[in-house]
Short mmCIF file of C-alpha atoms in Angstrom, two decimals:
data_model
loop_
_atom_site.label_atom_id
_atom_site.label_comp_id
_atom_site.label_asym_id
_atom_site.label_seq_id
_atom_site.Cartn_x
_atom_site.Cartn_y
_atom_site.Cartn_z
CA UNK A 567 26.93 18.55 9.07
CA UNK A 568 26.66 18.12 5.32
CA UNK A 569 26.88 21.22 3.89
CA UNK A 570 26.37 19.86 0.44
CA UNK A 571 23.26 18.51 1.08
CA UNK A 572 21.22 21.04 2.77
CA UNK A 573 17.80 20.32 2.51
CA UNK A 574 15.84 23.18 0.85
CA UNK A 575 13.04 25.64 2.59
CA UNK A 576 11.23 22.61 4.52
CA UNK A 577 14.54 23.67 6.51
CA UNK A 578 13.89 26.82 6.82
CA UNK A 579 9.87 26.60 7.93
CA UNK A 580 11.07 24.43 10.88
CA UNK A 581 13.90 27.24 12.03
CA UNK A 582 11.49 30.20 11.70
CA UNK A 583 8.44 27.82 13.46
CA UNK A 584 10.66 26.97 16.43
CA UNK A 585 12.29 30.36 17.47
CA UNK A 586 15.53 29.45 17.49
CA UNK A 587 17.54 31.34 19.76
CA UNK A 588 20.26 29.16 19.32
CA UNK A 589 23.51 29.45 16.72
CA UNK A 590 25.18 25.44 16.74
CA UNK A 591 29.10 25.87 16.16
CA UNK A 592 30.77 22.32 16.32
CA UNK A 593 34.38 22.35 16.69
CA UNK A 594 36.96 19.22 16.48
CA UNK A 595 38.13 18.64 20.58
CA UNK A 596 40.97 16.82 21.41
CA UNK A 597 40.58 13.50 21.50
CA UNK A 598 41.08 11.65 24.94
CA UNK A 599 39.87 8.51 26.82
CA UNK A 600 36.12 7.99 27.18
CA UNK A 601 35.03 6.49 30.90
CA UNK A 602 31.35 5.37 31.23
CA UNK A 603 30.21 7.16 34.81
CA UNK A 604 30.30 4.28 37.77
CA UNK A 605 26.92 3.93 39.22
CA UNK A 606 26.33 5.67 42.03
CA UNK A 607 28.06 8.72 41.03
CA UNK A 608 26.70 12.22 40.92
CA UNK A 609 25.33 13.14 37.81
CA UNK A 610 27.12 16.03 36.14
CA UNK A 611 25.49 18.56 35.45
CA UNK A 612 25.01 20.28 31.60
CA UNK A 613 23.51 23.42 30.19
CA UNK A 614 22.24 22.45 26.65
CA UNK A 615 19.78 23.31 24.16
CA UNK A 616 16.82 21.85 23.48
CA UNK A 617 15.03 21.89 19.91
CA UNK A 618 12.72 25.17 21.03
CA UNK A 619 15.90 27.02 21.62
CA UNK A 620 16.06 27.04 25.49
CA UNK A 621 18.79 25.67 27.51
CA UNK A 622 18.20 22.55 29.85
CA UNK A 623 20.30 22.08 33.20
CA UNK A 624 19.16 19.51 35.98
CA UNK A 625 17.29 21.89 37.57
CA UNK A 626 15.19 22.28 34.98
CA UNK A 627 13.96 18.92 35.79
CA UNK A 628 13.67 19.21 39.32
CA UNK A 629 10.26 18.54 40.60
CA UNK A 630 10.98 15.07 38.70
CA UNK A 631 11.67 11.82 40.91
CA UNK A 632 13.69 10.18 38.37
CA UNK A 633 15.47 11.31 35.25
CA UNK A 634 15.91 8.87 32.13
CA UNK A 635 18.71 10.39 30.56
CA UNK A 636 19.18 9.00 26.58
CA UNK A 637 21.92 9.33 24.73
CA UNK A 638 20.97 9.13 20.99
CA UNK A 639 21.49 10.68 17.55
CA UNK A 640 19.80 11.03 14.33
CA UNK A 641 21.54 8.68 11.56
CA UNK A 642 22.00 5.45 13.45
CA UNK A 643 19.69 3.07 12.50
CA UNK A 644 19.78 1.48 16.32
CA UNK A 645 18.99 4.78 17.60
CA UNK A 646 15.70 5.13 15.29
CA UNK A 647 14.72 1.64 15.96
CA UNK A 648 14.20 3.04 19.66
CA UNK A 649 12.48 5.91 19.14
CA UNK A 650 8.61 4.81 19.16
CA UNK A 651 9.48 2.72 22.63
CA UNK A 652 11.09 5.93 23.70
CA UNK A 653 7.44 7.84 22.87
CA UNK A 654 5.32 5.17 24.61
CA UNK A 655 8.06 5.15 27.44
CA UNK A 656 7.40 8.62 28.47
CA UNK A 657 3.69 8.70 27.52
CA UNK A 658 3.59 5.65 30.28
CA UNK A 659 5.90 7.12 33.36
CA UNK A 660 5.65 10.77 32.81
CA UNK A 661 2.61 11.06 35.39
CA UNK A 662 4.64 8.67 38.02
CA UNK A 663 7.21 11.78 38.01
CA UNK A 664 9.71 10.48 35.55
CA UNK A 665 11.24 12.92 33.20
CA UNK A 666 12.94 11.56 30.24
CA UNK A 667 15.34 13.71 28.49
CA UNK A 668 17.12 12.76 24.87
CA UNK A 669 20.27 14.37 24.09
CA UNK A 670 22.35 14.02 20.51
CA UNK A 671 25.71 13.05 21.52
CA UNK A 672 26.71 13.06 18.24
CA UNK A 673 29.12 15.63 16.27
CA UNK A 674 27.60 16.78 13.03
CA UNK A 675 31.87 17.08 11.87
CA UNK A 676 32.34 13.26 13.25
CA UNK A 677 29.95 11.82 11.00
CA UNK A 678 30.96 10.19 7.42
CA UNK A 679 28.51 10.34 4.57
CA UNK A 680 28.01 6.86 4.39
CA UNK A 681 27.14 6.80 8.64
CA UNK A 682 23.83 8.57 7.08
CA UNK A 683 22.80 5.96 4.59
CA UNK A 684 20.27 4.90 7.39
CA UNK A 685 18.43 8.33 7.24
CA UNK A 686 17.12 10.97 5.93
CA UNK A 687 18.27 13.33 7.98
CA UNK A 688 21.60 13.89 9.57
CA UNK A 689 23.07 15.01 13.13
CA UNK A 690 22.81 18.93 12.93
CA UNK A 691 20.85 21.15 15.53
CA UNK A 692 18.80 21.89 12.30
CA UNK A 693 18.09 18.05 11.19
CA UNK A 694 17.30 17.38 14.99
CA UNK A 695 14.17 19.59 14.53
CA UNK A 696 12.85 17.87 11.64
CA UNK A 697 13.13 14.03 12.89
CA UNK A 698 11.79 15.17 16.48
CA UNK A 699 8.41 16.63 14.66
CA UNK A 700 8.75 13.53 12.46
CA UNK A 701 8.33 11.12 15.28
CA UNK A 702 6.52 12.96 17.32
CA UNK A 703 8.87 13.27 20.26
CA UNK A 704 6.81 14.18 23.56
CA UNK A 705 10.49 14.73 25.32
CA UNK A 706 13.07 17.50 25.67
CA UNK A 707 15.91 16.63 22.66
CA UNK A 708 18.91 18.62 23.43
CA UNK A 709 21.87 19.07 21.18
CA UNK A 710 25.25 17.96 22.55
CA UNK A 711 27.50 18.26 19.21
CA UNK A 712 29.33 21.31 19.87
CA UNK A 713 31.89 20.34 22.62
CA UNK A 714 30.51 17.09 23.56
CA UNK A 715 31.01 17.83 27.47
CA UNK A 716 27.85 16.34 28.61
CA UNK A 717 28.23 12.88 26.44
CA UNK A 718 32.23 12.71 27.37
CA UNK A 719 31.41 13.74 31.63
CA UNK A 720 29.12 10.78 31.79
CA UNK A 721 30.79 8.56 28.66
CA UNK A 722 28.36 7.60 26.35
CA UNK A 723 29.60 4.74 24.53
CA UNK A 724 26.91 4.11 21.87
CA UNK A 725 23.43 5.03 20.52
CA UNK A 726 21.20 4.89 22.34
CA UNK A 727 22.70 4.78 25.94
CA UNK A 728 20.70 5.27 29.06
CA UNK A 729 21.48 6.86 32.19
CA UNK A 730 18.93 6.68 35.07
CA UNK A 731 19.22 9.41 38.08
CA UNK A 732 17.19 8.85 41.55
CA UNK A 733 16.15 11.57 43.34
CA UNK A 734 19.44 12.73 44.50
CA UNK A 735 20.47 12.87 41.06
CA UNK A 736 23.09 9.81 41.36
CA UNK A 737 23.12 7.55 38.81
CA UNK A 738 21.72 4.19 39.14
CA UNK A 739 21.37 2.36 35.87
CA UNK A 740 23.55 2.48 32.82
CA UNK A 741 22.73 0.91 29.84
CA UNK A 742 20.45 -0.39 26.85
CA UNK A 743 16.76 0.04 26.64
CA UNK A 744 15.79 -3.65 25.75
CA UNK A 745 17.22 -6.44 24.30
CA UNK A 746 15.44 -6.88 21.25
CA UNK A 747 16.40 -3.98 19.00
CA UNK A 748 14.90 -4.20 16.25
CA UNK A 749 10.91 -3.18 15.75
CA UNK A 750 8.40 -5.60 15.25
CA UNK A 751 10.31 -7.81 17.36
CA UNK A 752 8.64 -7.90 21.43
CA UNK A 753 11.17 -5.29 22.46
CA UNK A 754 9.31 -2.96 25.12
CA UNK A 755 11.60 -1.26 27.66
CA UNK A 756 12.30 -4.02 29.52
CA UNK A 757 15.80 -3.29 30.89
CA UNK A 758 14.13 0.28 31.16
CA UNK A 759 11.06 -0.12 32.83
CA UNK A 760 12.30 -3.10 35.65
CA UNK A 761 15.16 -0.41 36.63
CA UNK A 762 12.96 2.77 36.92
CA UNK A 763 10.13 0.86 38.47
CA UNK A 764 12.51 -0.40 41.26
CA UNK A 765 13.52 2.95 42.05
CA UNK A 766 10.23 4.52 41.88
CA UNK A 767 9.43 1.13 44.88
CA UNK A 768 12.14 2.67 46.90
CA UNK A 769 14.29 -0.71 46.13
CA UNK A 770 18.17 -1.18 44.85
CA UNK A 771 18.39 -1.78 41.09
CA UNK A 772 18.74 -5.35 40.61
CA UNK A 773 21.07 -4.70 37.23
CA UNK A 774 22.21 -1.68 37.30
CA UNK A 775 24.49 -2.23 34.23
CA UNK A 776 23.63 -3.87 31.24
CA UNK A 777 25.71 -3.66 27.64
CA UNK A 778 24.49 -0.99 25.07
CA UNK A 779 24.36 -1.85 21.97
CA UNK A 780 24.08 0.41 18.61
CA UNK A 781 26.43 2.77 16.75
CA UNK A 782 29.54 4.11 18.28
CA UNK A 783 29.76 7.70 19.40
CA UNK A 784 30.57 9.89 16.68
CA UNK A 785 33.43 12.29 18.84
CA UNK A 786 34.42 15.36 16.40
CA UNK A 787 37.75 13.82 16.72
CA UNK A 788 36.93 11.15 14.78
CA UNK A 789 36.34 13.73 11.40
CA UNK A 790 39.72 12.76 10.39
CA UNK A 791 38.37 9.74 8.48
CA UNK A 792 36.20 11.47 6.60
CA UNK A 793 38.90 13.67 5.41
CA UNK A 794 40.36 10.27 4.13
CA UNK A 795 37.23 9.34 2.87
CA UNK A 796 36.79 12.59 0.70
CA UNK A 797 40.39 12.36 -0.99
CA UNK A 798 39.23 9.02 -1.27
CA UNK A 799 36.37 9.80 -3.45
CA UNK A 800 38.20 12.86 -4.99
CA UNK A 801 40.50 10.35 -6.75
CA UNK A 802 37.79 8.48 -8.11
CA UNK A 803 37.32 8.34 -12.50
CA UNK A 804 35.17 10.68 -13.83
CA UNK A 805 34.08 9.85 -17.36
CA UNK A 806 31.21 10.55 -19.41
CA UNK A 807 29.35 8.15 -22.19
CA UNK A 808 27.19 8.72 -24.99
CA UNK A 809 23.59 7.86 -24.44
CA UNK A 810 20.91 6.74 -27.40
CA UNK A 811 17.08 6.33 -27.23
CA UNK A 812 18.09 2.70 -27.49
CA UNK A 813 20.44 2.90 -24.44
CA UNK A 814 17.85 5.31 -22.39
CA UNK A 815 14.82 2.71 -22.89
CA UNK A 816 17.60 -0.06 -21.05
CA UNK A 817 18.55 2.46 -18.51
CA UNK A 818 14.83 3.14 -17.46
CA UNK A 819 14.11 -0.36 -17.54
CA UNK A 820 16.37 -1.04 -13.95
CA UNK A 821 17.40 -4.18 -15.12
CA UNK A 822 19.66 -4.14 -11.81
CA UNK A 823 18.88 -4.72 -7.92
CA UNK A 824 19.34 -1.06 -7.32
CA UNK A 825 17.29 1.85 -6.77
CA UNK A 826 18.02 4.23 -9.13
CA UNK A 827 18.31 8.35 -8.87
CA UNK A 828 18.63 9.48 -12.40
CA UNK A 829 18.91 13.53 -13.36
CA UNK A 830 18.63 14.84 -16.48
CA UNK A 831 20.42 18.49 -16.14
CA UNK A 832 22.58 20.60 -18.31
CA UNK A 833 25.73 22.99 -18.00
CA UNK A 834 23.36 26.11 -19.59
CA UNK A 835 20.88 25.54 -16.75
CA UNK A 836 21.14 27.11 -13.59
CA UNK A 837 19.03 25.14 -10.81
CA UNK A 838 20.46 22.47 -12.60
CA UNK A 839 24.18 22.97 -11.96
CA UNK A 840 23.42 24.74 -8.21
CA UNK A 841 21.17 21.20 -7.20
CA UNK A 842 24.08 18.72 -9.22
CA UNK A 843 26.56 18.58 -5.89
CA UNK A 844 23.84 17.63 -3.69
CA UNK A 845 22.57 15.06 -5.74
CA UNK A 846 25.90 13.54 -6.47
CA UNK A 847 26.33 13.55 -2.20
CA UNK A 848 23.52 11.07 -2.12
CA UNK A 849 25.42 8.57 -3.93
CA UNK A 850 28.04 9.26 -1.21
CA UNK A 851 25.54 8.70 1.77
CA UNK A 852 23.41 5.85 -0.25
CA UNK A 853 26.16 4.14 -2.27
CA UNK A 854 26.94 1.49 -0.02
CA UNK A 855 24.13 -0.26 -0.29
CA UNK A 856 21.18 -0.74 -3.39
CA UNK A 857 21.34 2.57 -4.53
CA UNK A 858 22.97 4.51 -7.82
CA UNK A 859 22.95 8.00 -8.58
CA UNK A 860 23.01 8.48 -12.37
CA UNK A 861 23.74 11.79 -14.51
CA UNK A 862 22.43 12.58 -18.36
CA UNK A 863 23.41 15.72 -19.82
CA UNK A 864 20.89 16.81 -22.57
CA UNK A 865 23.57 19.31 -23.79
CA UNK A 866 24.59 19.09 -27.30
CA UNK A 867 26.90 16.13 -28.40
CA UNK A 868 29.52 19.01 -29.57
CA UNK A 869 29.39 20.24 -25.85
CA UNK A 870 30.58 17.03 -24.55
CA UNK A 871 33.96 18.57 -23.73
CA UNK A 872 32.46 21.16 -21.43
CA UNK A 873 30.15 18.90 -19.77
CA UNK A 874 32.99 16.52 -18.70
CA UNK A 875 35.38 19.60 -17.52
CA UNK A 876 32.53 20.28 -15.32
CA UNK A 877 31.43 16.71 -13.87
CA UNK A 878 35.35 16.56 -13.21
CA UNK A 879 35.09 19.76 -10.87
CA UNK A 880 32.16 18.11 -9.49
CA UNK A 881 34.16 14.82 -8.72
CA UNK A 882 31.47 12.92 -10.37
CA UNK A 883 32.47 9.75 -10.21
CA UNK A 884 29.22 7.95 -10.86
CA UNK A 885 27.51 6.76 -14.50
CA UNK A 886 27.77 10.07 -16.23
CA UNK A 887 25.79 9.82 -19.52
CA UNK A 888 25.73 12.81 -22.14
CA UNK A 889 22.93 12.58 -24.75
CA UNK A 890 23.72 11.50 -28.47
CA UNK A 891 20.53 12.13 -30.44
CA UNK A 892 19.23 14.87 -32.41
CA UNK A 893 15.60 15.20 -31.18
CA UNK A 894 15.38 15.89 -27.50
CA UNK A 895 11.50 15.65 -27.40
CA UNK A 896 12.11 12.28 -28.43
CA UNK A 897 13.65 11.73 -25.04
CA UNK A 898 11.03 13.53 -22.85
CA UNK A 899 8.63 10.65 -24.38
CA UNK A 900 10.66 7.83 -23.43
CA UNK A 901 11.69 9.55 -19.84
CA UNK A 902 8.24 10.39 -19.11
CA UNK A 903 5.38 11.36 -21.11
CA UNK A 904 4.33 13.64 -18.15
CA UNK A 905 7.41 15.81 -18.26
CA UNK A 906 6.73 18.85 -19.96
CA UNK A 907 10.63 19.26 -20.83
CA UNK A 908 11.82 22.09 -18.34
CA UNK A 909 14.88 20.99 -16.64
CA UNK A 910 16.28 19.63 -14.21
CA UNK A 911 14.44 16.40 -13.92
CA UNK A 912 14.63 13.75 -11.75
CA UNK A 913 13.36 10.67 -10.97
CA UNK A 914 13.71 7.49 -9.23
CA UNK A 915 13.39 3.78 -10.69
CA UNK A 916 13.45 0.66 -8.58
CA UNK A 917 14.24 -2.22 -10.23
CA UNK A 918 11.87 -3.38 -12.81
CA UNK A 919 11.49 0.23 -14.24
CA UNK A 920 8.47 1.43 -11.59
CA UNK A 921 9.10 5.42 -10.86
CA UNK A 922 8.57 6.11 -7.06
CA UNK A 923 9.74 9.68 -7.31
CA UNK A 924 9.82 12.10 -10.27
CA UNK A 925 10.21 16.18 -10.01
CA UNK A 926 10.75 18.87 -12.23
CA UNK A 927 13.18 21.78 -11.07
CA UNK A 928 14.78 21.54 -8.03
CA UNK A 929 14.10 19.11 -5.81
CA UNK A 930 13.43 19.26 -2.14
CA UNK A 931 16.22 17.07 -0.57
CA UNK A 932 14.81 15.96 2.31
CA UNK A 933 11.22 14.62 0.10
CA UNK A 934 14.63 13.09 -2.03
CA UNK A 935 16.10 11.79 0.99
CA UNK A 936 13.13 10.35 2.77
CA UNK A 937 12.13 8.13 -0.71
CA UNK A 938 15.15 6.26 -1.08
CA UNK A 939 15.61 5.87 2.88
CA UNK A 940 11.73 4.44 3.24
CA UNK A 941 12.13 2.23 0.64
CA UNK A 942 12.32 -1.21 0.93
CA UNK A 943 15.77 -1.75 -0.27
CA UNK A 944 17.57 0.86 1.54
CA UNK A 945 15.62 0.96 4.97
CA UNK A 946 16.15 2.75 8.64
CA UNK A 947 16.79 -0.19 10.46
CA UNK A 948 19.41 -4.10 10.21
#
């Protein structure tokens, strides 16, 4: 759960719309050996909530012949390539009495910043709201990242996982959806289909296990590394250059092969110093691949002192520019003639110089988040 980079009130619309009558409160279990369930096996059982708030148990799927259970998450890009075959899954069986049921196995505290760099979202209860509405999910999506008991009693290994119960709620497949993962590519619930369409026939699954492939389980126990990673990035330089008009026309020209998140802020402005830490945590999710988060302080030059104490408490250690001419307006123009001047400002350049995204005052993180993850040189998916 990134709790410096909550995403503004878009957030906030999709908690009130959805009554939430449910308070998520992950907490770091012990960490312990992780069996897959044998076929054959009674399925556990599990009392979890779904993204309306209510709590899901196997008897709430009762009436249904079979259930597809599938283990999945938010941020892994093999989990979203699955998602639309997932849709036209159920659309297809749920009249042949098949209920499929998704459930994030994922701890929000397991998850690195750089795990999300796939996304636009990330593994909370809250984020699970917003990428279910995104993709139109016509299936319950329950939230497992508080204890993890359902994910560790039937030991899902990856994302996405499937487990398929018969009638007598034993399991009888366990395993991947398809082989082809990524979209675009012939995959259609092949492994899938053949195993629930034997049982619906009465007949044996002729494969009941098949290898799942996609991003590791993200235990709670596994927040330790990101602990490393933060003092990591917590000993990183933080410096700060002076900027011309000269050096600003170079900067906005992207003459790199990275996508390019540039705010112009400064220490006198409010939104601009309360939005700064969630900003610089995209360059911590992002980073990894073609994308740079860069800082320009239009305080005064004899403020440069101030400006650098604070990007230092800020562990900014990104390209940290502080303006060096006398006539600010003279920057709006060459930023963009369309800003009127009110800060913060940001925008973002692909290379070549084309802006994608450009907002005045405080941006909406998740409109942030979802330009740089759909463009082309960041991407959902391998």
């Amino acid at each position: 759960m990134f709790s410096s980079c909550n995403h503004s009130n878009k957030k906030e619309k999709e908690k009130e719309s959805s009554n939430i009558a449910f308070t998520p409160n992950p907490k770091e279990i012990e960490k312990r050996e992780v069996k897959t369930l044998s076929i054959g096996s009674d399925a556990p059982d599990f009392n979890l909530p779904n993204i309306d708030g209510k709590f899901y148990n196997l008897k709430s799927f009762k009436d249904s012949e079979i259930i597809v259970l599938i283990f999945t998450c938010n941020h892994c890009p093999t989990a979203q390539a699955y998602e639309d075959r997932m849709v036209e899954f159920t659309k297809e069986y749920k009249e042949k009495g098949v209920a499929v049921v998704a459930i994030n196995s994922a701890s929000p505290i397991g998850l690195m910043y750089g795990e999300s760099a796939w996304t636009d979202v990330d593994d909370s209860y809250e984020d699970m709201i917003i990428r279910a509405k995104d993709k139109g999910f016509n299936f319950p999506y329950l939230y497992d990242g508080d204890k993890q008991e359902m994910s560790l009693n039937y030991g899902a290994m990856s994302t996405p996982h499937v487990f398929i119960l018969d009638k007598e709620r034993k399991l009888r497949y366990q395993g991947r959806i398809d082989k082809k993962e990524k979209p675009g590519t012939g995959g259609n619930s092949e492994d899938l289909k053949l195993a629930v369409d034997e049982l619906l026939a009465g007949k044996e699954v002729s494969n009941p296990e098949t290898k799942a492939f996609g991003c590791s389980t993200k235990w709670s126990w596994k927040g330790a590394n990101r602990e490393k990673v933060d003092a990591k990035w917590k000993k990183r330089d933080v410096t700060l250059e002076e900027i011309d008009n000269q050096a600003v026309k170079e900067l906005l020209a992207n003459n790199t092969e990275k996508l390019q998140l540039i705010n112009l802020w400064a220490t006198w402005c409010a939104p601009c110093v309360t939005e700064y830490p969630d900003l610089l945590t995209l360059q911590r999710i992002y980073g990894n691949k073609a994308f740079e988060f860069i800082s320009i302080s239009t305080d005064k030059i004899e403020k440069k002192e101030s400006v650098l104490k604070f990007l230092q408490k800020e562990h900014s250690g990104v390209k940290n520019y502080i303006y060096s001419e006398d006539d600010v307006y003279e920057l709006i123009e060459l930023v963009d003639p369309k800003w009127s001047g009110a800060l913060p400002y940001t925008l973002l350049v692909e290379p070549g110089g084309k802006k994608v995204y450009s907002y005045q005052g405080l941006v909406d993180m998740l409109e942030v988040r979802k330009a740089i993850v759909n463009h082309e040189l960041i991407g959902r998916y391998f």
